[in-house]
XYZ file of N, CA and C in Angstrom:
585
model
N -17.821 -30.014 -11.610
C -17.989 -28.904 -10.699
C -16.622 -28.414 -10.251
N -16.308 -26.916 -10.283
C -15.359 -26.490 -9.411
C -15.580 -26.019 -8.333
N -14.017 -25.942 -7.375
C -14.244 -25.224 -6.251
C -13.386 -23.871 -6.311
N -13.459 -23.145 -6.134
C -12.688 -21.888 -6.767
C -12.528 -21.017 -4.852
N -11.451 -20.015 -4.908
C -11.668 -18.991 -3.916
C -11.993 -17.900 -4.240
N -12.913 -17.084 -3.637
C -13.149 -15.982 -4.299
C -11.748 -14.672 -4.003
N -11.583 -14.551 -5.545
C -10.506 -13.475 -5.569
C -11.062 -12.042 -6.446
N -12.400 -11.695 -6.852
C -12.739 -10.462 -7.671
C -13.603 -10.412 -6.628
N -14.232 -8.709 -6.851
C -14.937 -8.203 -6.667
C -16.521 -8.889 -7.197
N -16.386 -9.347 -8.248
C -17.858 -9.620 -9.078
C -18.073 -11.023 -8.608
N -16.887 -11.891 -8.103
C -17.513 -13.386 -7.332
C -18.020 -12.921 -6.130
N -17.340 -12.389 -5.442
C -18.265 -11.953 -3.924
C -19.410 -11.371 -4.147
N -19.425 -10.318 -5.114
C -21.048 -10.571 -5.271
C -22.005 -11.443 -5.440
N -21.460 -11.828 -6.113
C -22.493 -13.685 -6.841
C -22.909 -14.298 -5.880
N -21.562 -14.335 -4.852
C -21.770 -15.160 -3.472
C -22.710 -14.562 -2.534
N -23.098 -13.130 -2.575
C -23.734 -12.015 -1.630
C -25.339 -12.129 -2.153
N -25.067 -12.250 -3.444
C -26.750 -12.660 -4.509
C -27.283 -14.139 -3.849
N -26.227 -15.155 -3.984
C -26.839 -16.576 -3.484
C -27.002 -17.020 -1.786
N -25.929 -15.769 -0.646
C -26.491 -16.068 0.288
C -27.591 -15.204 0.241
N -28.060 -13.805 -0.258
C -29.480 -13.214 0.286
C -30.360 -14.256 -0.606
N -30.570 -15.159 -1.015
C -31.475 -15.857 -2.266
C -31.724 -16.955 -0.668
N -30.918 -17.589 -0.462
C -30.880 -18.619 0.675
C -31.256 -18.121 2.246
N -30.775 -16.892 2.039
C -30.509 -16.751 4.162
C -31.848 -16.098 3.900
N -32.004 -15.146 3.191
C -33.314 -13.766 3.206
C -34.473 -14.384 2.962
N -34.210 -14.818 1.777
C -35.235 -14.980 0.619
C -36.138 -16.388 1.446
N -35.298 -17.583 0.968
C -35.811 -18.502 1.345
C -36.284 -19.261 3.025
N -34.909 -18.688 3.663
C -35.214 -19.135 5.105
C -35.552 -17.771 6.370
N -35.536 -16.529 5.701
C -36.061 -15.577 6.010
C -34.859 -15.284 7.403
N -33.705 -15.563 7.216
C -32.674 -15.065 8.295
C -31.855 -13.547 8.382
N -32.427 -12.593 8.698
C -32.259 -11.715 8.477
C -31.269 -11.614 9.413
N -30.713 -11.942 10.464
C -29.534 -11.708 11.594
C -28.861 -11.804 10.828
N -28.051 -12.747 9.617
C -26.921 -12.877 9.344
C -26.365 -11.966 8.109
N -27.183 -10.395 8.072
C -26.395 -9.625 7.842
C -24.975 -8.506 8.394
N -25.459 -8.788 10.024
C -24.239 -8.279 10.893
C -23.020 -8.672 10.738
N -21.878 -7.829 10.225
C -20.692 -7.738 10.137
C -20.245 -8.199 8.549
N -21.508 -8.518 8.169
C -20.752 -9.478 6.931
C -19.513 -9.038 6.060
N -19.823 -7.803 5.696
C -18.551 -7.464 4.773
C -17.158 -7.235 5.295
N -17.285 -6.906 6.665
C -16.061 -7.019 7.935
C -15.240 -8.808 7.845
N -16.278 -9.626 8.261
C -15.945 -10.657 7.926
C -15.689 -11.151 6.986
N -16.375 -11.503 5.602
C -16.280 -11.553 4.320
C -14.359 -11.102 3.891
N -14.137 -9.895 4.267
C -12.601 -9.385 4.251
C -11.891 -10.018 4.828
N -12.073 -10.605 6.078
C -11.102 -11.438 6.235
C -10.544 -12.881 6.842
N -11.804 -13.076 5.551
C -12.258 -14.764 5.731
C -11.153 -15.127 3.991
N -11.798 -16.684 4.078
C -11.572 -17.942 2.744
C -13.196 -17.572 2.483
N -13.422 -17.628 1.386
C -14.593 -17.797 0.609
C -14.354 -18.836 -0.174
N -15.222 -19.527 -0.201
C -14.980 -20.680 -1.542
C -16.481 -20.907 -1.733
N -16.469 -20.985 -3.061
C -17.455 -21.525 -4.301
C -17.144 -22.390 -4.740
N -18.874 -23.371 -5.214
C -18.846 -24.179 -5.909
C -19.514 -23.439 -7.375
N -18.782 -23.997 -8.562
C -19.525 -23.298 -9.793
C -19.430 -24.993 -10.660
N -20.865 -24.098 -11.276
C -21.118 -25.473 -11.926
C -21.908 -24.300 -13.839
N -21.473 -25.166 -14.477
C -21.959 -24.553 -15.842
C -21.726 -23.088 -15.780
N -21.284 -22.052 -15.368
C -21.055 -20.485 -14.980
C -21.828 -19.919 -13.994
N -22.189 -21.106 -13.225
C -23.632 -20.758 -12.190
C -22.597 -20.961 -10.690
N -22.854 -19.962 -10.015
C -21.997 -20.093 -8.300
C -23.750 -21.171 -7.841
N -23.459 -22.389 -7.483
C -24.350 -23.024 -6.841
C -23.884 -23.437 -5.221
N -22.581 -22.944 -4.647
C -22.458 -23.167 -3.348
C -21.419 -22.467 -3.100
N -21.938 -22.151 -1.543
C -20.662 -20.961 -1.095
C -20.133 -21.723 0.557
N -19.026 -21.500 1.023
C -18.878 -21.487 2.332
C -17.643 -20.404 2.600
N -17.965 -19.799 4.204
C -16.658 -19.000 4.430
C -16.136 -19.436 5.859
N -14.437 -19.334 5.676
C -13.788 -19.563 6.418
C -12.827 -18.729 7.309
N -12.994 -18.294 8.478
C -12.112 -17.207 8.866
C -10.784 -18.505 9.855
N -9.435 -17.896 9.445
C -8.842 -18.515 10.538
C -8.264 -17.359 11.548
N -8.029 -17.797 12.938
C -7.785 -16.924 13.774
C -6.944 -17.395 14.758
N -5.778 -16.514 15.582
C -5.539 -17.678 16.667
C -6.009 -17.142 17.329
N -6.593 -18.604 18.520
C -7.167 -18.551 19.822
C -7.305 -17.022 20.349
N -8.342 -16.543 21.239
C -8.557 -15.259 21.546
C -9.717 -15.076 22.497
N -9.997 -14.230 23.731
C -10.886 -14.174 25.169
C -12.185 -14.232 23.947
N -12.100 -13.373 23.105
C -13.635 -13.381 21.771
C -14.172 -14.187 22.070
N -13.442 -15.279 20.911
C -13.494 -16.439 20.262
C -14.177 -17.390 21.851
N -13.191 -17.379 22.650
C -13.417 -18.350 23.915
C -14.598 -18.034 24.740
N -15.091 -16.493 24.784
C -16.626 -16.614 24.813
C -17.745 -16.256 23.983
N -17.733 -16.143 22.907
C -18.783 -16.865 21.769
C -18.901 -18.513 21.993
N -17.339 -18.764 21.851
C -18.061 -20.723 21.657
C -17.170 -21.269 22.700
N -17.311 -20.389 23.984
C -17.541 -21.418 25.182
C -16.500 -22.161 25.117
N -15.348 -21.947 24.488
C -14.151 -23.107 24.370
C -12.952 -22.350 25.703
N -11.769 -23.454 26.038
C -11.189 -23.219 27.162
C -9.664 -22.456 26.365
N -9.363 -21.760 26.843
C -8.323 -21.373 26.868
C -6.732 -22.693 26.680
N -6.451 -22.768 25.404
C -5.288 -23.248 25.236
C -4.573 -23.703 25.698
N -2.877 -24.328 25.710
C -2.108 -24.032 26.991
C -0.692 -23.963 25.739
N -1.164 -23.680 24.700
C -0.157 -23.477 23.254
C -0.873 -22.306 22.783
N 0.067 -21.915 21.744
C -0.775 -20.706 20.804
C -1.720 -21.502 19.502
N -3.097 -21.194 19.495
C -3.734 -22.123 18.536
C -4.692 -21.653 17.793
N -4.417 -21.796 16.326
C -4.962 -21.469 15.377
C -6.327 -22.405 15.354
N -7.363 -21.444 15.013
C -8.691 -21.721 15.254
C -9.729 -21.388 13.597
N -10.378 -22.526 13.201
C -10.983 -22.185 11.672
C -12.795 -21.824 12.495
N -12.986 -20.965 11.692
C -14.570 -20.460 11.940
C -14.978 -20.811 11.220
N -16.097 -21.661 10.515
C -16.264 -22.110 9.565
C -17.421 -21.639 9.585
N -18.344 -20.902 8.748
C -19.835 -20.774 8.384
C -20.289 -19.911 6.857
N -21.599 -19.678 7.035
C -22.445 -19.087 5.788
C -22.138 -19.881 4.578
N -22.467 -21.870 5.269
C -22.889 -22.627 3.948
C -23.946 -22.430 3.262
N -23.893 -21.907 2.321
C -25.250 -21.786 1.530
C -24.949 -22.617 0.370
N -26.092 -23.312 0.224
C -26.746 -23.988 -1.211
C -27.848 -23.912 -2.123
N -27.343 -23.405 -2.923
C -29.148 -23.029 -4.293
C -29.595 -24.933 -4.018
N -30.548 -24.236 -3.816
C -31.783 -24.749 -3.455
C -31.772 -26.360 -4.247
N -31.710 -26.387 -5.809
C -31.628 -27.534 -6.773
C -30.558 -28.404 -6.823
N -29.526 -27.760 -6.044
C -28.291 -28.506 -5.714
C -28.044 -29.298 -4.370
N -29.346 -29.043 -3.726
C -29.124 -29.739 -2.239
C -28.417 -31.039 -1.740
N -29.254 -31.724 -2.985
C -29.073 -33.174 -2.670
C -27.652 -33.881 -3.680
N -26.858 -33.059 -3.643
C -25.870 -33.048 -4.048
C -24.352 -33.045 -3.408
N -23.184 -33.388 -4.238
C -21.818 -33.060 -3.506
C -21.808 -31.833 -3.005
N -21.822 -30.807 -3.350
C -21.626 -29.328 -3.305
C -21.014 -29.295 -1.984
N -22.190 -29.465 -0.784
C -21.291 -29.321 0.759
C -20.368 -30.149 0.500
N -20.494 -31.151 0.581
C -19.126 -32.297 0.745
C -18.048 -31.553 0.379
N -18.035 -31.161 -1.108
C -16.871 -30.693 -1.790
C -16.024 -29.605 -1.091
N -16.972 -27.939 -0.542
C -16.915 -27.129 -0.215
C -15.943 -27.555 1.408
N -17.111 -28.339 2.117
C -16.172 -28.558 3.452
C -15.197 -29.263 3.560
N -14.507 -30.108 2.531
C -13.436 -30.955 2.642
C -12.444 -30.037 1.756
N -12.870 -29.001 1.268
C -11.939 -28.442 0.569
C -11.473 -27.165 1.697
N -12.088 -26.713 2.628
C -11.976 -26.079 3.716
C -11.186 -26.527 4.963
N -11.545 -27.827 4.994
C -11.030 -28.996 5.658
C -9.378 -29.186 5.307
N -8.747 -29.226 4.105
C -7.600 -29.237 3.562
C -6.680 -28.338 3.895
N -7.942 -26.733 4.221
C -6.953 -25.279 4.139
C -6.834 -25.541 5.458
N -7.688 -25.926 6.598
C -7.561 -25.712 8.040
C -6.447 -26.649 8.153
N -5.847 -27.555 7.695
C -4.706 -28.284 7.698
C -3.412 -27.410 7.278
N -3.612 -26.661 6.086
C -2.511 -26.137 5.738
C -2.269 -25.418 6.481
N -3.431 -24.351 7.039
C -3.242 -23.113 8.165
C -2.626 -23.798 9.415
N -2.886 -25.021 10.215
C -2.105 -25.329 11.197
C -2.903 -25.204 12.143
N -4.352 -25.430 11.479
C -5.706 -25.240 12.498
C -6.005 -26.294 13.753
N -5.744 -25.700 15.243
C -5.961 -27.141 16.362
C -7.145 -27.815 16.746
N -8.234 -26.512 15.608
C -9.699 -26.878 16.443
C -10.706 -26.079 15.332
N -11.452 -26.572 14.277
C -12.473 -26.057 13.417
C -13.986 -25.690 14.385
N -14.184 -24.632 13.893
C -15.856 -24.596 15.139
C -16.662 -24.407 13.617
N -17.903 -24.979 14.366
C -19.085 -24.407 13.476
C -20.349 -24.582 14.575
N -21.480 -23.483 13.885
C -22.710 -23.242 14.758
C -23.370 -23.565 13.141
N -24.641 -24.195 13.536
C -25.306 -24.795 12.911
C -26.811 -25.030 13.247
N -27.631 -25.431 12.642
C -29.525 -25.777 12.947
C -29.682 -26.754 13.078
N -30.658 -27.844 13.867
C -30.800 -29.055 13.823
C -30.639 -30.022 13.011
N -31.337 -29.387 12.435
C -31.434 -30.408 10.991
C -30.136 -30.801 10.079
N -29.190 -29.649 10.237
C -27.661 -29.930 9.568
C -26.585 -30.979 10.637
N -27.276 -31.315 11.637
C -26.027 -31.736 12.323
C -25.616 -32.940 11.695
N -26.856 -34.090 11.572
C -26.043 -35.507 10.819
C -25.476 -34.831 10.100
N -25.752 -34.389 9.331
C -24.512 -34.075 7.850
C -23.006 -33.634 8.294
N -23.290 -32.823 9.479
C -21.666 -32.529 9.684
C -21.117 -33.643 10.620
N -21.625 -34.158 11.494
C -21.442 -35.513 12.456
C -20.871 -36.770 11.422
N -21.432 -36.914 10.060
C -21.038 -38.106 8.718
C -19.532 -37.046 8.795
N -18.913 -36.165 8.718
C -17.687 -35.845 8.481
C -16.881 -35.376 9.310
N -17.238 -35.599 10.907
C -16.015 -35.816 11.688
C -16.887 -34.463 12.251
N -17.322 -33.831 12.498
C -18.031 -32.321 13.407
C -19.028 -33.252 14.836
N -18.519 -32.944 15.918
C -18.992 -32.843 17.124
C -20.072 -32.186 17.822
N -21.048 -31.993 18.187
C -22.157 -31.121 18.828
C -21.346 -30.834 20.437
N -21.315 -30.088 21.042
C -20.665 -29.587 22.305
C -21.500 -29.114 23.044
N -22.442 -27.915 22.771
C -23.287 -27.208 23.215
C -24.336 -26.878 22.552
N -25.531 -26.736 23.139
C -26.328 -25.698 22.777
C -26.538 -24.541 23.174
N -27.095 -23.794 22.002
C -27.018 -21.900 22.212
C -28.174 -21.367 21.813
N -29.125 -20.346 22.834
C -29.910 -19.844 22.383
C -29.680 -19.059 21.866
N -30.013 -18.333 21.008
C -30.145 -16.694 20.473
C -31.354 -16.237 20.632
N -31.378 -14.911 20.346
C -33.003 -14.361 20.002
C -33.609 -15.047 19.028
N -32.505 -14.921 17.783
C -33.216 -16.009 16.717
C -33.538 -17.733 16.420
N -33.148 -17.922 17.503
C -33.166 -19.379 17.911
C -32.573 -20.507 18.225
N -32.789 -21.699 18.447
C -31.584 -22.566 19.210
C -30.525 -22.815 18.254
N -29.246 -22.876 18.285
C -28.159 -23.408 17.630
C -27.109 -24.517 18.423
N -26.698 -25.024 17.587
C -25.456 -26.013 18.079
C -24.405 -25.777 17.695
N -23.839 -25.819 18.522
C -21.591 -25.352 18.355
C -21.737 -26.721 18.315
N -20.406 -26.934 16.874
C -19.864 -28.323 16.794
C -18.401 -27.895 16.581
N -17.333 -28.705 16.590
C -15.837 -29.064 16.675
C -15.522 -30.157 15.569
N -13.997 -29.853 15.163
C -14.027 -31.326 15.073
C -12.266 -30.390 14.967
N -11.316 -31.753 15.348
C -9.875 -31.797 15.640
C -9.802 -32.003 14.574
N -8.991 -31.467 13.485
C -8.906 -31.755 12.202
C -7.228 -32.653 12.035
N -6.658 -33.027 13.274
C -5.414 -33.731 13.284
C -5.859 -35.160 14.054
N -7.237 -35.056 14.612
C -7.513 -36.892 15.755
C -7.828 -38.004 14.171
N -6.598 -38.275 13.747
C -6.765 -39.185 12.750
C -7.654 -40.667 13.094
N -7.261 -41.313 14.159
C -8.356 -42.055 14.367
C -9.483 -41.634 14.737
N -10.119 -40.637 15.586
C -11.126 -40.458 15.452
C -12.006 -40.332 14.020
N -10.989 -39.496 13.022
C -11.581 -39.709 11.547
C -11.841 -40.766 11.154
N -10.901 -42.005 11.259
C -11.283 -43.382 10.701
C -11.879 -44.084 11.276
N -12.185 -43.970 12.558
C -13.547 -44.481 13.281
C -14.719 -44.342 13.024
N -15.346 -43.114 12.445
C -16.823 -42.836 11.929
C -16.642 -42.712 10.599
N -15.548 -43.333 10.095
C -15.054 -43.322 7.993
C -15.661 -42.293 7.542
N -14.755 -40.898 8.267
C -14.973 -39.307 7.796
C -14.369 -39.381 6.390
N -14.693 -38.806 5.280
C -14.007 -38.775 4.395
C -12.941 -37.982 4.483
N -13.072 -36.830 5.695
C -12.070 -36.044 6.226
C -10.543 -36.817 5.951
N -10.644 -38.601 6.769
C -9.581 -39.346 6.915
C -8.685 -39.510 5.838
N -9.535 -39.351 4.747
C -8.244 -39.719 3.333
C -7.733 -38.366 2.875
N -8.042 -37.079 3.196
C -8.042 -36.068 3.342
C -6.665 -35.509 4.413
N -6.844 -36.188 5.431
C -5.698 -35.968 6.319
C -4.445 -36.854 6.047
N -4.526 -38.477 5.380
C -3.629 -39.099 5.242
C -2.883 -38.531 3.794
N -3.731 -37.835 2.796
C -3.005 -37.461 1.320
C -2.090 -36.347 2.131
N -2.386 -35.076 3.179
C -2.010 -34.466 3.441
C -0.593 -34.718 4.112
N -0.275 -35.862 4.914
C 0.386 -36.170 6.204
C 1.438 -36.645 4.512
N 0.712 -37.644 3.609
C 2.085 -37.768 2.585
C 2.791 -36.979 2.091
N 2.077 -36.216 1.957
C 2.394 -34.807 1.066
C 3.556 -34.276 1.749
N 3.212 -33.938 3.104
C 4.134 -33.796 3.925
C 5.143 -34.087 3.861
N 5.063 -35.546 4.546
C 6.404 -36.642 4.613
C 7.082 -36.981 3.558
N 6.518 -36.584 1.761
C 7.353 -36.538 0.628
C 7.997 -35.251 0.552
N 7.613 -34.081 1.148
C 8.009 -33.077 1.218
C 9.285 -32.744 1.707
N 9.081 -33.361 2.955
C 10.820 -33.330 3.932
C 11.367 -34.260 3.898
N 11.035 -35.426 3.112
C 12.078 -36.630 2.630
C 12.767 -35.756 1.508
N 12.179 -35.153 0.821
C 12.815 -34.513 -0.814
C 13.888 -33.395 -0.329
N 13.230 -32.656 0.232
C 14.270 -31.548 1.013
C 15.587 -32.339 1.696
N 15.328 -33.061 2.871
C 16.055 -33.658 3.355
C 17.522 -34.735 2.440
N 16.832 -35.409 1.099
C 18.025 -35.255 0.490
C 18.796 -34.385 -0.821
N 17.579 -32.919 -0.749
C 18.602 -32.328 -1.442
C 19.836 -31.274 -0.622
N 19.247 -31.561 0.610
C 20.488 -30.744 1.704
C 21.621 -31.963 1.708
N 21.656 -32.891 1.401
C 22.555 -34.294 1.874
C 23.085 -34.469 0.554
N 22.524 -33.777 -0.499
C 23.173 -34.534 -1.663
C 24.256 -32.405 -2.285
């Protein structure tokens, strides 16, 4: 399986075919056509493709901190400037459920909110998804009604390294390849300025 970003015109469609197949079709969510192509522009899209088939999508907007952001999800005002990942519209074809696909998708999202310099990932979510994001380091904070029904804001600090290795997020090996990467990074630099 790959994970790809969407960079054409004809993958965002694919991705626009498999969320109306999932959000419309199957779970009959018609709210989450508001703003999409607004957002969609200037989000991360990532796909999972498997055999030439898009079987999983997620999108990622990063943003810094903002009055918006702080009342949609109820979060406090900063006391730094802080880059914030929005994470939503996981969709999965249906035959792939019981599969890596999320895993792959959110730890590969998980990687970029690291590179971006992200202090705080949010996601809103349905009951039924929370273990799954709770197994990888995501927090429940609140609940939210909508018209369309109850949701949960979850978090997760994508830098509380022990908190990752406390509930053995796979997030954790995820943050430690990263932190090497790093620290081989400015060891290498560091002696080609010295040499």
């Amino acid at each position: 399986m790959q994970i790809n970003a969407v960079t054409t015109p004809e993958e965002l469609d694919a991705i626009k075919s498999l969320r109306y197949l999932v959000n419309q079709q199957e779970l009959h969510k018609n709210f989450l056509l508001k703003n999409e192509d607004l957002t969609d522009a200037q989000s991360v899209i990532l796909y999972a493709k498997r055999h030439e088939t898009i079987v999983g999508s997620l999108r990622c907007t990063f943003k810094f901190d903002n009055p918006e952001i702080r009342e949609y999800w109820g979060t406090k005002k900063p006391s730094f400037k802080s880059r914030v990942a929005l994470v939503d519209r996981l969709v999965i074809h249906p035959t792939y459920r019981k599969t890596r696909v999320a895993y792959d998708l959110t730890t590969r999202i998980y990687k970029q909110a690291l590179l971006e310099g992200c202090h705080i990932a949010l996601i809103e979510t349905e009951e039924h998804l929370i273990r799954m994001y709770e197994k990888i380091g995501f927090q429940v904070y609140r609940e939210i009604r909508h018209d369309y029904g109850l949701r949960f804001q979850m978090f997760i600090n994508p830098w509380d390294a022990a908190y990752l290795n406390s509930i053995k997020s796979p997030f954790f090996q995820e943050y430690t390849d990263y932190i090497k990467m790093v620290n081989g990074f400015a060891i290498n630099n560091s002696v080609n300025v010295l040499a």
